[in-house]
mmCIF file of C-alpha atoms in Angstrom:
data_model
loop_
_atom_site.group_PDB
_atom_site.id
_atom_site.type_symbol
_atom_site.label_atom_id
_atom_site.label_comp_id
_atom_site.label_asym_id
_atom_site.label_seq_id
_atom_site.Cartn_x
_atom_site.Cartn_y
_atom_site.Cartn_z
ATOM 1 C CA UNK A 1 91.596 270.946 166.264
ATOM 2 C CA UNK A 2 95.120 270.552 164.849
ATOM 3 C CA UNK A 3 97.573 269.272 162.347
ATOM 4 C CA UNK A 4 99.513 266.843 164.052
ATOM 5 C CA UNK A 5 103.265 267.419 164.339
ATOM 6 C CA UNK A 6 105.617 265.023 164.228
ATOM 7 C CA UNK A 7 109.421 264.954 164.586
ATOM 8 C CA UNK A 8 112.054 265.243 161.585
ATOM 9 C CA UNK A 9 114.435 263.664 163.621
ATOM 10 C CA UNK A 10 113.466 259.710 163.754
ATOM 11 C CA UNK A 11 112.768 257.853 160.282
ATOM 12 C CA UNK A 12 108.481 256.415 160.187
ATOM 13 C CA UNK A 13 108.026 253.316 161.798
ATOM 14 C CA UNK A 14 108.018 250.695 158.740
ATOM 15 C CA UNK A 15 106.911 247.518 160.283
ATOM 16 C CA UNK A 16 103.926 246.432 163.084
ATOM 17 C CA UNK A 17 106.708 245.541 165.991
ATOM 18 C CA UNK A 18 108.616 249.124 165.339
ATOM 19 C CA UNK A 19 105.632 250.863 165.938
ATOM 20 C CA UNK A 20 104.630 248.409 168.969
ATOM 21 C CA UNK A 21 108.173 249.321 170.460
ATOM 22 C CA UNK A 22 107.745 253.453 169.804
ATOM 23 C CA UNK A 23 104.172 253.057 171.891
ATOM 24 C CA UNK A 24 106.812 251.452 174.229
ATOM 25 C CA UNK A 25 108.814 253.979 174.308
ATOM 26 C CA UNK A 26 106.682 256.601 174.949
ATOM 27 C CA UNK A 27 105.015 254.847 177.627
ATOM 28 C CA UNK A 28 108.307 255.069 180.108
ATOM 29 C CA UNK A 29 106.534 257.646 181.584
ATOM 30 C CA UNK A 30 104.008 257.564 184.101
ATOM 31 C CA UNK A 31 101.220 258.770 181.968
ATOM 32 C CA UNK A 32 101.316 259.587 178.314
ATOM 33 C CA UNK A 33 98.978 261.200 175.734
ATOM 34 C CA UNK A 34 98.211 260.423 171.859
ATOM 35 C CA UNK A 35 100.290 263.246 170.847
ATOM 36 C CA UNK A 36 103.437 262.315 172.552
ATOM 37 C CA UNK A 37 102.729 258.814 171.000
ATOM 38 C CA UNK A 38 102.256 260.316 167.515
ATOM 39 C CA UNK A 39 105.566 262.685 167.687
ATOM 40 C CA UNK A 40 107.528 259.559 168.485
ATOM 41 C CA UNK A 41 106.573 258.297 165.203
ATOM 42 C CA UNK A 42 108.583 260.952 163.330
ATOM 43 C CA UNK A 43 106.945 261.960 160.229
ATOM 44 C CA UNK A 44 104.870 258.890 159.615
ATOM 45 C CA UNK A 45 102.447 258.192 156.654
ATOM 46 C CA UNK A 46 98.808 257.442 157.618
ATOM 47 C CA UNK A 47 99.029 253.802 157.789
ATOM 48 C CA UNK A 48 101.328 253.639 160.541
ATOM 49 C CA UNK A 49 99.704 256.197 162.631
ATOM 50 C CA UNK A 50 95.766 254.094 161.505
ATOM 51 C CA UNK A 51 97.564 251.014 163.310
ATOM 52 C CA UNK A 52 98.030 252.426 166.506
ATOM 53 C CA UNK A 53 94.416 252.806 167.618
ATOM 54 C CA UNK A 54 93.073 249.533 165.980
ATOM 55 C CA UNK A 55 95.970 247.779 168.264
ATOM 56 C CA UNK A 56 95.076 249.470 171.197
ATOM 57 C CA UNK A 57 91.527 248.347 170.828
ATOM 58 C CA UNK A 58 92.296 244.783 170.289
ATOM 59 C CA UNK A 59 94.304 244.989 173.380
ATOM 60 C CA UNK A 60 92.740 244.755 177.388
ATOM 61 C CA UNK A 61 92.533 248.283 176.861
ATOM 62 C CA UNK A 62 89.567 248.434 175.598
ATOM 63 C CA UNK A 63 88.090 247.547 178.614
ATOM 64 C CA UNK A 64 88.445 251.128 179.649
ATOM 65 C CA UNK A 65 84.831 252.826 179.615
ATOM 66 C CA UNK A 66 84.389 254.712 176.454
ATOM 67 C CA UNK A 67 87.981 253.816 174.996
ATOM 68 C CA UNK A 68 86.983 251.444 172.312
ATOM 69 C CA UNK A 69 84.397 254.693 171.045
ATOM 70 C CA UNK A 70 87.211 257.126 171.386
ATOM 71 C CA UNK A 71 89.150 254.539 169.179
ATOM 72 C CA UNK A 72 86.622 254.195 166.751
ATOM 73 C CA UNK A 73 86.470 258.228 166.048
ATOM 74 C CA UNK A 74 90.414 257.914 165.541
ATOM 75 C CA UNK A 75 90.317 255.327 163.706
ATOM 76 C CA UNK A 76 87.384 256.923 161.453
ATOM 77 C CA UNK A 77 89.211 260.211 161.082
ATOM 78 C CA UNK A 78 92.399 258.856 159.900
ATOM 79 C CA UNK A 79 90.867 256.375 157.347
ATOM 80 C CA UNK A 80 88.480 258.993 155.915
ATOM 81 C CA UNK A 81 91.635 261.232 155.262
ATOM 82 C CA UNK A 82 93.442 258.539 153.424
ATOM 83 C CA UNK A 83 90.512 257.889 151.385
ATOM 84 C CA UNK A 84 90.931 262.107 150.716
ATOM 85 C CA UNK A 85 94.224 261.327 149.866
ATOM 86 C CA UNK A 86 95.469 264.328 152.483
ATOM 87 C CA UNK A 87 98.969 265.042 152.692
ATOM 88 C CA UNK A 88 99.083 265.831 156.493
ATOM 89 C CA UNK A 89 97.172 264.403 159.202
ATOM 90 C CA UNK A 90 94.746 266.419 160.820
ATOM 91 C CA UNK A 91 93.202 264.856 164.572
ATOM 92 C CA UNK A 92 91.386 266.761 167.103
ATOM 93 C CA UNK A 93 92.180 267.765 170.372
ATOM 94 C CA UNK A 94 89.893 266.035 172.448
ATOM 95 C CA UNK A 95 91.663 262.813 171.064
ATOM 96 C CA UNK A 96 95.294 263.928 171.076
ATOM 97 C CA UNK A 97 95.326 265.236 174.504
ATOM 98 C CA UNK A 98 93.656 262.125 175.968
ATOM 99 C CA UNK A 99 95.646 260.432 178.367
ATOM 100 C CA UNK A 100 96.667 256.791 179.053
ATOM 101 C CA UNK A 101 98.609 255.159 181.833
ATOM 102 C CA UNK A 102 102.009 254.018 180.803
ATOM 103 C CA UNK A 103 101.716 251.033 182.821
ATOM 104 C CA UNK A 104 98.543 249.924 181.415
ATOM 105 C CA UNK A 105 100.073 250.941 178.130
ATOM 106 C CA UNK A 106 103.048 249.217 178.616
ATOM 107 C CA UNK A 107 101.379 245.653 179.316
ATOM 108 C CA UNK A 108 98.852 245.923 176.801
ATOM 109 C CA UNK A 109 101.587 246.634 174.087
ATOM 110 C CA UNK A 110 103.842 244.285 175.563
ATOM 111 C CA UNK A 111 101.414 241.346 175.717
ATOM 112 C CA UNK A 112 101.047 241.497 171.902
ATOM 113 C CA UNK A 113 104.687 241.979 170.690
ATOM 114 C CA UNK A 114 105.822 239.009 170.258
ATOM 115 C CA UNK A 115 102.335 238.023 168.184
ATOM 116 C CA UNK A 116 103.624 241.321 166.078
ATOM 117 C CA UNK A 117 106.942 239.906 165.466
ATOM 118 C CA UNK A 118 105.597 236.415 164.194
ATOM 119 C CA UNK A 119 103.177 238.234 162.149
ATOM 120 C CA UNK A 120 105.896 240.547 160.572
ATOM 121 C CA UNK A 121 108.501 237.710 159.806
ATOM 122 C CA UNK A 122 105.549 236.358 157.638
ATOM 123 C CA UNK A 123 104.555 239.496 155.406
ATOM 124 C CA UNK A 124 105.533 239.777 152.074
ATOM 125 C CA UNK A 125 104.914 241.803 148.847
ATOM 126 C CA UNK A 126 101.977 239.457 147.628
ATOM 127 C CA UNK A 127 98.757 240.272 145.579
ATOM 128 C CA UNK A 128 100.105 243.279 145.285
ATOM 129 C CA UNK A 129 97.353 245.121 143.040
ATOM 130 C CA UNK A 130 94.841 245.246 146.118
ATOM 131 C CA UNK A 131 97.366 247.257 148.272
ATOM 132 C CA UNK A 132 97.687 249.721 144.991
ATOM 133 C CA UNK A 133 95.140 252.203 143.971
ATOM 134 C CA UNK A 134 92.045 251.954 143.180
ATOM 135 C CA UNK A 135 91.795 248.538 145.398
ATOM 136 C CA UNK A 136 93.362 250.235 147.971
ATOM 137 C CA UNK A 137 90.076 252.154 148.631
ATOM 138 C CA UNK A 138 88.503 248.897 149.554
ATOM 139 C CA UNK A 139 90.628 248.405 152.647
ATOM 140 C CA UNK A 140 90.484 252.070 153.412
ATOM 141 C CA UNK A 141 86.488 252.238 152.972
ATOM 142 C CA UNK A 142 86.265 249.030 155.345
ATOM 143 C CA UNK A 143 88.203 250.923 157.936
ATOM 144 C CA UNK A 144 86.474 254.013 157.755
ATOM 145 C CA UNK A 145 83.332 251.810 158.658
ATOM 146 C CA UNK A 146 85.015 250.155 161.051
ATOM 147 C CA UNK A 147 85.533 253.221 162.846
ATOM 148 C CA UNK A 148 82.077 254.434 162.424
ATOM 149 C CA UNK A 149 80.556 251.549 164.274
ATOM 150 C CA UNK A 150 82.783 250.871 167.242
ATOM 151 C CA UNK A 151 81.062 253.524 169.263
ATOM 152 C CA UNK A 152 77.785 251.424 169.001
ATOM 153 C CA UNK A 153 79.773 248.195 169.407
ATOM 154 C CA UNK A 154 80.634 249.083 172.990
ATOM 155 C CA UNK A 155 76.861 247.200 173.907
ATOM 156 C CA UNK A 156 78.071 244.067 172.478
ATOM 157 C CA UNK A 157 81.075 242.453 174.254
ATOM 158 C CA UNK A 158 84.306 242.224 172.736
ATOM 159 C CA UNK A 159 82.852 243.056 169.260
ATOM 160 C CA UNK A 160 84.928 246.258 169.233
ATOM 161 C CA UNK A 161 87.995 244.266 170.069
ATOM 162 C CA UNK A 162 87.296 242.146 167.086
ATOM 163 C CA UNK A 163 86.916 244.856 164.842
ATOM 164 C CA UNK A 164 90.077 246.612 166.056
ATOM 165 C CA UNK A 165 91.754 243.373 165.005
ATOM 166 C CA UNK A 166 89.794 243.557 161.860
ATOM 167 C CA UNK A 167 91.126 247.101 160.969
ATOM 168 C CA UNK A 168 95.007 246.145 162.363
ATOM 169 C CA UNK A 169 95.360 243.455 160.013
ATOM 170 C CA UNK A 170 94.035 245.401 157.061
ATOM 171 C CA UNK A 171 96.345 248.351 158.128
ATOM 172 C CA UNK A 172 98.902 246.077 158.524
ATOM 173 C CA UNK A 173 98.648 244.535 155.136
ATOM 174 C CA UNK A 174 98.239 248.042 153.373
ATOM 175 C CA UNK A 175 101.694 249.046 155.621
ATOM 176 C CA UNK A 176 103.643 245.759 154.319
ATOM 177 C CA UNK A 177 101.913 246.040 150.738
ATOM 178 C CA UNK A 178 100.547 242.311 151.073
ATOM 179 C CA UNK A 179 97.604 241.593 149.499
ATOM 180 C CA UNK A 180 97.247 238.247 151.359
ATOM 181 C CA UNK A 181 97.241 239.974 154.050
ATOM 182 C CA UNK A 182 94.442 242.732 153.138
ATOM 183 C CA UNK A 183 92.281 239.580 152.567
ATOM 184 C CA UNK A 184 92.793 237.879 155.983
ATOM 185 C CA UNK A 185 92.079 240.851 157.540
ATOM 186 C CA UNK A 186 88.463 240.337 156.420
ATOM 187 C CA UNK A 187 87.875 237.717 158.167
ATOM 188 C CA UNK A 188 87.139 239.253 161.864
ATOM 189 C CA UNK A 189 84.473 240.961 160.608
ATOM 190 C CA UNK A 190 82.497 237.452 160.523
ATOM 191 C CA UNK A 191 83.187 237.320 164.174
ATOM 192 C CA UNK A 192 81.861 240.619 164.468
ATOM 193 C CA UNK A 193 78.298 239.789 162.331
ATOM 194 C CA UNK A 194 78.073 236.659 164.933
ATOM 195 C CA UNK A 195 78.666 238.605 168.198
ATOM 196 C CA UNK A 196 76.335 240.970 167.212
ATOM 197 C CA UNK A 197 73.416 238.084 165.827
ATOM 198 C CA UNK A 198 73.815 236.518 169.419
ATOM 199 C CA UNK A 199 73.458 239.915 170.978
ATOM 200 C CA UNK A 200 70.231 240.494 168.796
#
């Protein structure tokens, strides 16, 4: 159980195709871990660092037994800390030291980029109060649940995958401060409530 460290060298990653192209980086080697992934962020805020596992689950990689759970705990860590208002990041072990094939890593990331990039060139600062305390809990409290549930959403097919998309585009619109954006990102979670009615 640590404090994660991160690099003073390299500036955050400010937008959703930056951080898509440090994951990219990172994954030039043959296998990587989350806490090579993390330093490459530099000393990122939470946001950044909640948008990495909610994109990895809405990716093929969440076909992987038991990744889509192990992305769910990250995911549910980071969120409740941000609803603490921590300064630093704090993740354990178990999920910093896991390790991921850069090739798998690299198409996953790569199949999504250019998505990110059309997705980026259309955020703005709108509806700006809901990215702003206290409406910023809402988001944050959404994720947190998010997180909590994807371990039990691995019996229902792609329902994790939704809600990783759910919790990207939320993170994303708290990262580009766009309320629009916040609100959209609410709308997976109907997908989820279906998959799981069928499943029932």
């Amino acid at each position: 159980m640590e404090e994660t460290t991160t690099s003073d060298a390299e500036a955050p990653p400010a937008s959703l195709p930056e951080i898509i192209d440090r994951v990219l980086q990172a994954a030039e080697a043959e296998t990587t871990d989350i806490r090579a992934i993390l330093h490459s962020f530099g000393r990122a805020s939470f946001t950044p660092v909640l948008l990495l596992p909610a994109i990895a689950v809405a990716t093929p990689l969440s076909g992987i037994p038991l990744f889509s759970s192990l992305m769910g705990i990250f995911i549910a860590i980071v969120s409740a800390q941000m609803l603490a208002r921590r300064r630093h990041l704090w993740l354990p072990n178990f999920i910093l030291s896991r390790r991921i094939s850069g090739e798998k890593l690299r198409a996953a990331f790569n199949c999504i980029r250019p998505t990110a990039v059309w997705i980026d060139a259309r955020t703005a600062k709108r509806l700006r109060l809901l990215s702003r305390r206290p409406l910023i809990f809402i988001p944050q409290l959404i994720c947190l649940l998010s997180g909590l549930l994807m371990p039990f959403l691995e019996f229902v097919p792609f329902s994790s995958s939704v809600a990783g998309l759910g919790v990207a585009i939320l993170a994303l619109g708290m990262l580009a401060r766009d309320g629009v954006v916040i609100l959209l990102g609410l709308l997976p979670y109907a997908g989820v409530a279906w998959l799981i009615l069928r499943v029932i």
